[in-house]
Coordinates of C-alpha atoms in Angstrom, one line a residue:
M1 CA -18.1 5.3 -2.6
E2 CA -17.3 8.7 -1.0
R3 CA -13.8 9.8 -1.6
P4 CA -11.6 9.5 1.6
L5 CA -10.3 12.8 3.0
L6 CA -6.9 11.3 3.0
E7 CA -6.8 11.2 -0.8
D8 CA -8.0 14.8 -1.0
I9 CA -5.2 16.0 1.3
R10 CA -2.5 14.1 -0.6
D11 CA -3.7 15.4 -4.0
R12 CA -3.8 19.0 -2.8
L13 CA -0.5 19.2 -0.9
D14 CA 0.9 21.7 -3.5
E15 CA -2.0 24.1 -2.7
F16 CA -1.2 24.5 1.0
T17 CA 1.0 27.2 2.5
A18 CA 4.3 26.1 4.2
T19 CA 2.7 26.0 7.6
E20 CA -0.5 24.3 6.3
K21 CA 1.7 21.6 4.7
K22 CA 3.2 20.9 8.2
A23 CA -0.4 20.4 9.4
A24 CA -1.1 18.1 6.5
H25 CA 2.0 16.0 7.0
A26 CA 1.3 15.6 10.7
L27 CA -2.2 14.4 9.9
L28 CA -1.1 12.0 7.2
A29 CA 1.6 10.6 9.5
N30 CA -1.0 9.6 12.1
Y31 CA -4.3 9.5 10.2
P32 CA -7.0 10.0 11.3
M33 CA -6.1 10.0 15.0
Q34 CA -4.1 13.2 14.9
G35 CA -7.2 15.2 14.0
L36 CA -9.4 13.7 16.7
G37 CA -7.9 15.6 19.7
T38 CA -8.1 19.3 20.3
V39 CA -7.0 22.1 18.0
A40 CA -4.1 22.8 20.4
Q41 CA -2.9 19.2 20.4
F42 CA -3.0 19.1 16.6
A43 CA -1.1 22.4 16.4
E44 CA 1.6 21.2 18.9
A45 CA 2.1 17.9 17.0
A46 CA 2.5 19.8 13.7
G47 CA 4.7 22.5 15.1
V48 CA 2.3 25.3 14.0
S49 CA -0.2 27.7 15.6
S50 CA -3.9 26.9 16.4
P51 CA -5.1 29.5 13.8
T52 CA -3.0 27.6 11.1
I53 CA -4.9 24.4 11.9
L54 CA -8.2 26.2 11.6
R55 CA -7.1 27.7 8.2
F56 CA -6.0 24.2 7.1
V57 CA -9.4 22.7 8.0
G58 CA -11.1 25.6 6.2
R59 CA -9.1 25.1 3.1
L60 CA -10.2 21.5 3.1
G61 CA -13.8 22.8 2.8
F62 CA -15.0 22.4 6.4
P63 CA -16.8 25.3 8.1
G64 CA -15.3 24.4 11.4
F65 CA -13.2 22.0 13.4
A66 CA -16.2 20.0 14.6
E67 CA -17.3 19.2 11.0
F68 CA -13.7 18.2 10.2
Q69 CA -13.7 15.8 13.2
R70 CA -17.1 14.4 12.2
K71 CA -15.6 13.4 8.9
L72 CA -12.6 11.8 10.5
R73 CA -14.8 9.8 12.9
G74 CA -16.9 8.5 10.0
E75 CA -13.8 7.3 8.2
L76 CA -12.4 5.7 11.4
E77 CA -15.7 3.8 11.7
S78 CA -15.3 2.6 8.2
Q79 CA -11.7 1.4 9.0
L80 CA -12.9 -0.6 11.9
N81 CA -16.0 -2.1 10.3
S82 CA -16.0 -5.9 10.4
P83 CA -17.2 -8.0 7.4
L84 CA -20.3 -8.8 9.5
A85 CA -21.1 -5.1 9.9
R86 CA -20.6 -4.4 6.2
S87 CA -22.8 -7.3 5.2
A88 CA -25.8 -5.5 6.7
N89 CA -25.3 -2.7 4.2
M90 CA -25.5 -4.9 1.1
E91 CA -28.2 -3.9 -1.4
D92 CA -29.4 -5.7 -4.5
D93 CA -29.1 -3.9 -7.8
P94 CA -32.0 -4.9 -10.1
V95 CA -30.2 -3.4 -13.2
G96 CA -26.6 -4.6 -13.1
D97 CA -23.9 -6.0 -10.9
P98 CA -22.8 -3.2 -8.5
H99 CA -19.9 -5.3 -7.3
V100 CA -18.3 -5.5 -10.8
S101 CA -18.9 -1.8 -11.4
Q102 CA -17.2 -0.9 -8.1
L103 CA -14.3 -3.3 -8.8
L104 CA -13.5 -1.5 -12.1
E105 CA -14.0 1.9 -10.5
N106 CA -11.6 1.0 -7.7
V107 CA -8.8 0.3 -10.1
R108 CA -9.5 3.5 -12.0
E109 CA -9.6 5.6 -8.9
T110 CA -6.6 4.0 -7.4
F111 CA -4.3 4.9 -10.2
A112 CA -5.9 8.3 -10.7
H113 CA -4.9 9.2 -7.1
L114 CA -1.7 7.4 -6.4
P115 CA 0.9 10.0 -5.1
K116 CA 3.1 11.4 -7.9
G117 CA 6.4 9.7 -8.1
E118 CA 5.7 6.9 -5.6
L119 CA 5.3 4.2 -8.2
T120 CA 8.4 5.2 -10.3
G121 CA 10.5 5.8 -7.1
L122 CA 9.6 2.4 -5.7
V123 CA 10.2 0.7 -9.1
K124 CA 13.7 2.1 -9.2
L125 CA 14.4 1.0 -5.7
L126 CA 13.1 -2.5 -6.3
S127 CA 15.2 -2.7 -9.4
D128 CA 18.4 -2.0 -7.6
E129 CA 20.0 -5.4 -7.2
R130 CA 22.3 -4.1 -4.4
K131 CA 19.1 -4.1 -2.3
H132 CA 17.6 -7.2 -0.8
V133 CA 13.8 -7.2 -1.1
H134 CA 11.5 -8.8 1.5
L135 CA 7.7 -9.0 1.0
I136 CA 5.2 -9.6 3.7
G137 CA 1.4 -9.6 3.9
G138 CA -1.4 -10.2 6.4
R139 CA -4.2 -12.7 6.6
F140 CA -5.8 -11.8 3.3
T141 CA -2.9 -10.1 1.6
D142 CA -0.1 -12.6 2.1
G143 CA -1.1 -14.2 -1.2
L144 CA -0.3 -10.8 -2.9
A145 CA 3.1 -10.7 -1.2
R146 CA 3.8 -14.3 -2.3
Y147 CA 2.7 -13.6 -5.9
M148 CA 4.9 -10.5 -6.2
A149 CA 7.9 -12.3 -4.7
A150 CA 7.5 -15.2 -7.1
H151 CA 7.6 -12.9 -10.1
L152 CA 10.4 -10.6 -8.8
R153 CA 12.6 -13.7 -8.2
I154 CA 12.5 -14.5 -11.9
V155 CA 13.8 -11.1 -13.0
R156 CA 16.2 -10.2 -10.1
A157 CA 18.2 -11.8 -7.3
N158 CA 17.8 -11.5 -3.5
V159 CA 14.0 -11.6 -3.2
N160 CA 12.4 -13.1 0.0
H161 CA 8.8 -13.8 0.9
V162 CA 8.4 -13.5 4.7
A163 CA 6.0 -16.4 5.4
G164 CA 5.1 -19.1 7.8
Q165 CA 4.8 -18.9 11.6
Q166 CA 5.3 -15.5 13.1
G167 CA 8.0 -16.9 15.4
N168 CA 10.1 -17.7 12.3
W169 CA 9.9 -14.1 11.1
L170 CA 12.5 -13.1 13.6
D171 CA 15.1 -15.3 11.9
Q172 CA 14.6 -13.2 8.8
L173 CA 14.3 -9.9 10.6
I174 CA 17.6 -10.2 12.4
G175 CA 19.6 -9.8 9.1
I176 CA 17.6 -6.9 7.7
G177 CA 19.4 -3.5 7.6
S178 CA 20.1 -0.5 5.4
K179 CA 20.6 -2.6 2.2
D180 CA 17.1 -4.0 2.5
V181 CA 13.7 -3.0 1.2
V182 CA 10.6 -4.3 3.0
V183 CA 7.3 -4.3 0.9
V184 CA 4.3 -4.5 3.2
F185 CA 0.7 -5.4 2.2
D186 CA -1.7 -4.3 4.9
I187 CA -5.4 -3.4 4.8
R188 CA -8.1 -2.8 7.4
R189 CA -8.3 -4.4 10.1
Y190 CA -4.6 -3.8 10.3
Q191 CA -2.5 -6.6 11.8
A192 CA -0.4 -5.8 14.8
E193 CA 2.3 -8.4 14.0
I194 CA 2.7 -6.9 10.4
I195 CA 3.0 -3.4 11.8
Q196 CA 5.6 -4.6 14.4
F197 CA 7.7 -6.3 11.8
A198 CA 7.7 -3.2 9.6
E199 CA 8.6 -0.9 12.5
A200 CA 11.4 -3.2 13.6
A201 CA 12.8 -3.4 10.0
A202 CA 12.7 0.5 9.8
R203 CA 14.5 0.8 13.1
Q204 CA 17.3 -1.5 11.7
G205 CA 17.7 0.9 8.7
A206 CA 15.5 -0.8 6.0
T207 CA 13.4 1.1 3.6
V208 CA 9.8 0.3 4.0
A209 CA 7.2 0.5 1.2
L210 CA 3.5 0.1 2.0
V211 CA 0.7 -1.1 -0.2
T212 CA -2.5 -0.4 1.7
D213 CA -6.1 0.8 1.5
S214 CA -7.5 4.4 1.3
W215 CA -7.5 4.8 5.1
M216 CA -3.8 3.8 5.3
S217 CA -2.2 1.2 7.7
P218 CA -0.3 2.6 10.6
V219 CA 2.8 1.3 8.8
G220 CA 2.4 4.5 6.7
R221 CA 3.9 6.4 9.6
I222 CA 7.4 4.9 9.0
A223 CA 7.1 4.0 5.2
T224 CA 9.1 5.8 2.6
F225 CA 6.7 4.9 -0.1
V226 CA 2.9 4.6 0.4
L227 CA 0.7 3.2 -2.4
P228 CA -3.0 3.4 -1.3
A229 CA -5.6 1.4 -3.1
R230 CA -9.4 1.5 -3.2
V231 CA -10.7 -1.7 -1.6
A232 CA -14.4 -1.1 -0.6
V233 CA -17.1 -2.9 -2.6
P234 CA -20.8 -3.7 -1.9
S235 CA -19.8 -6.8 -0.1
P236 CA -18.9 -7.9 3.4
W237 CA -15.3 -8.4 2.1
D238 CA -12.8 -5.8 0.9
S239 CA -11.5 -6.3 -2.6
S240 CA -7.9 -7.0 -3.4
L241 CA -8.2 -6.3 -7.1
A242 CA -6.6 -2.8 -7.0
L243 CA -3.9 -4.1 -4.7
M244 CA -3.1 -6.8 -7.2
A245 CA -3.0 -4.2 -10.0
I246 CA -0.4 -2.2 -8.0
A247 CA 1.7 -5.3 -7.5
E248 CA 1.5 -6.2 -11.2
V249 CA 2.5 -2.6 -12.2
L250 CA 5.5 -2.8 -9.9
I251 CA 6.5 -6.3 -11.3
T252 CA 6.3 -4.9 -14.9
G253 CA 8.2 -1.8 -13.9
V254 CA 11.1 -3.8 -12.4
T255 CA 11.2 -6.1 -15.4
R256 CA 11.4 -3.2 -17.8
E257 CA 13.8 -1.2 -15.7
N258 CA 16.6 -3.7 -16.4
Q259 CA 15.4 -5.7 -19.4
K260 CA 18.8 -7.2 -20.2
R261 CA 19.2 -8.6 -16.7
A262 CA 15.6 -9.9 -16.7
Q263 CA 16.0 -11.6 -20.1
E264 CA 19.3 -13.2 -19.0
R265 CA 17.7 -14.6 -15.9
M266 CA 14.7 -15.9 -17.8
R267 CA 16.9 -17.7 -20.3
A268 CA 19.1 -19.2 -17.5
L269 CA 16.0 -20.4 -15.6
E270 CA 14.5 -22.0 -18.7
K271 CA 17.8 -23.8 -19.4
L272 CA 17.9 -25.0 -15.8
R273 CA 14.3 -26.2 -16.0
N274 CA 15.0 -28.0 -19.3
D275 CA 18.2 -29.6 -17.8
I276 CA 16.2 -30.9 -14.8
D277 CA 13.1 -32.0 -16.8
P278 CA 13.7 -32.2 -20.6
S279 CA 10.0 -32.7 -21.1
T280 CA 9.5 -29.0 -20.4
E281 CA 11.7 -27.9 -23.3
G282 CA 10.0 -25.3 -25.5
R283 CA 7.5 -24.2 -22.9
A284 CA 8.0 -20.5 -22.4
M285 CA 8.2 -19.1 -18.9
G286 CA 6.4 -16.0 -20.0
P287 CA 6.2 -13.4 -22.8
D288 CA 9.2 -11.7 -24.3
I289 CA 9.9 -8.3 -22.7

């Protein structure tokens, strides 16, 4: 799979001049739409000059702005592709299983290109028990949010999975504020109701963390932490394997960040389980940490 330009820009931020960084941040905040207007519009949004935009585009390896926009339009088309459209591009591999190969490559590439400090910073935030954590996902990613919430509830308090009918989300949103962290799972074709929930939580002062695909959900515009994963495979369906890997790394990180607290909660939960159902005594909840 061709590497998204978004990843290249994030990896090379330290190479840009101060004004080129402004252009990069403006593009990343509204990717790829920010780059699909005129040079002047891009420059105005970034607060830099038009020549700076052209230098930025050149540093990315494009001979001109038209070639840069062609790349962005191609990535936008990939974002909007439906499973039906992707199914037309499936090819048989007579040698091996290209799906399995791409799954493994997705995990490797995801962790090779995760922004520096994003994982560790989010782990520390999720480990802070003064914060209340809320996890939410879309049609295909809600299972990841539920999975992560179930694990985090074992090792820390105040963890909530935002689930059920959308109308009931408002009951949970109303109490969210500056002491809350909202972890959002959202991949292409991004869900409007998930985006609206995240934006409302951010307006109320919550810290938003986003686990998304390489093209990045619009939630990235307001997220403090953004963890992009590779999801494309030779299939009509995007893969959730790398997204799950990020969730599990975060779970492990939170568990290790405060091992004493995690162990105490695990012991207390096992005692509670045994008190309620003595037949479960001796069955471990999980490995020692």
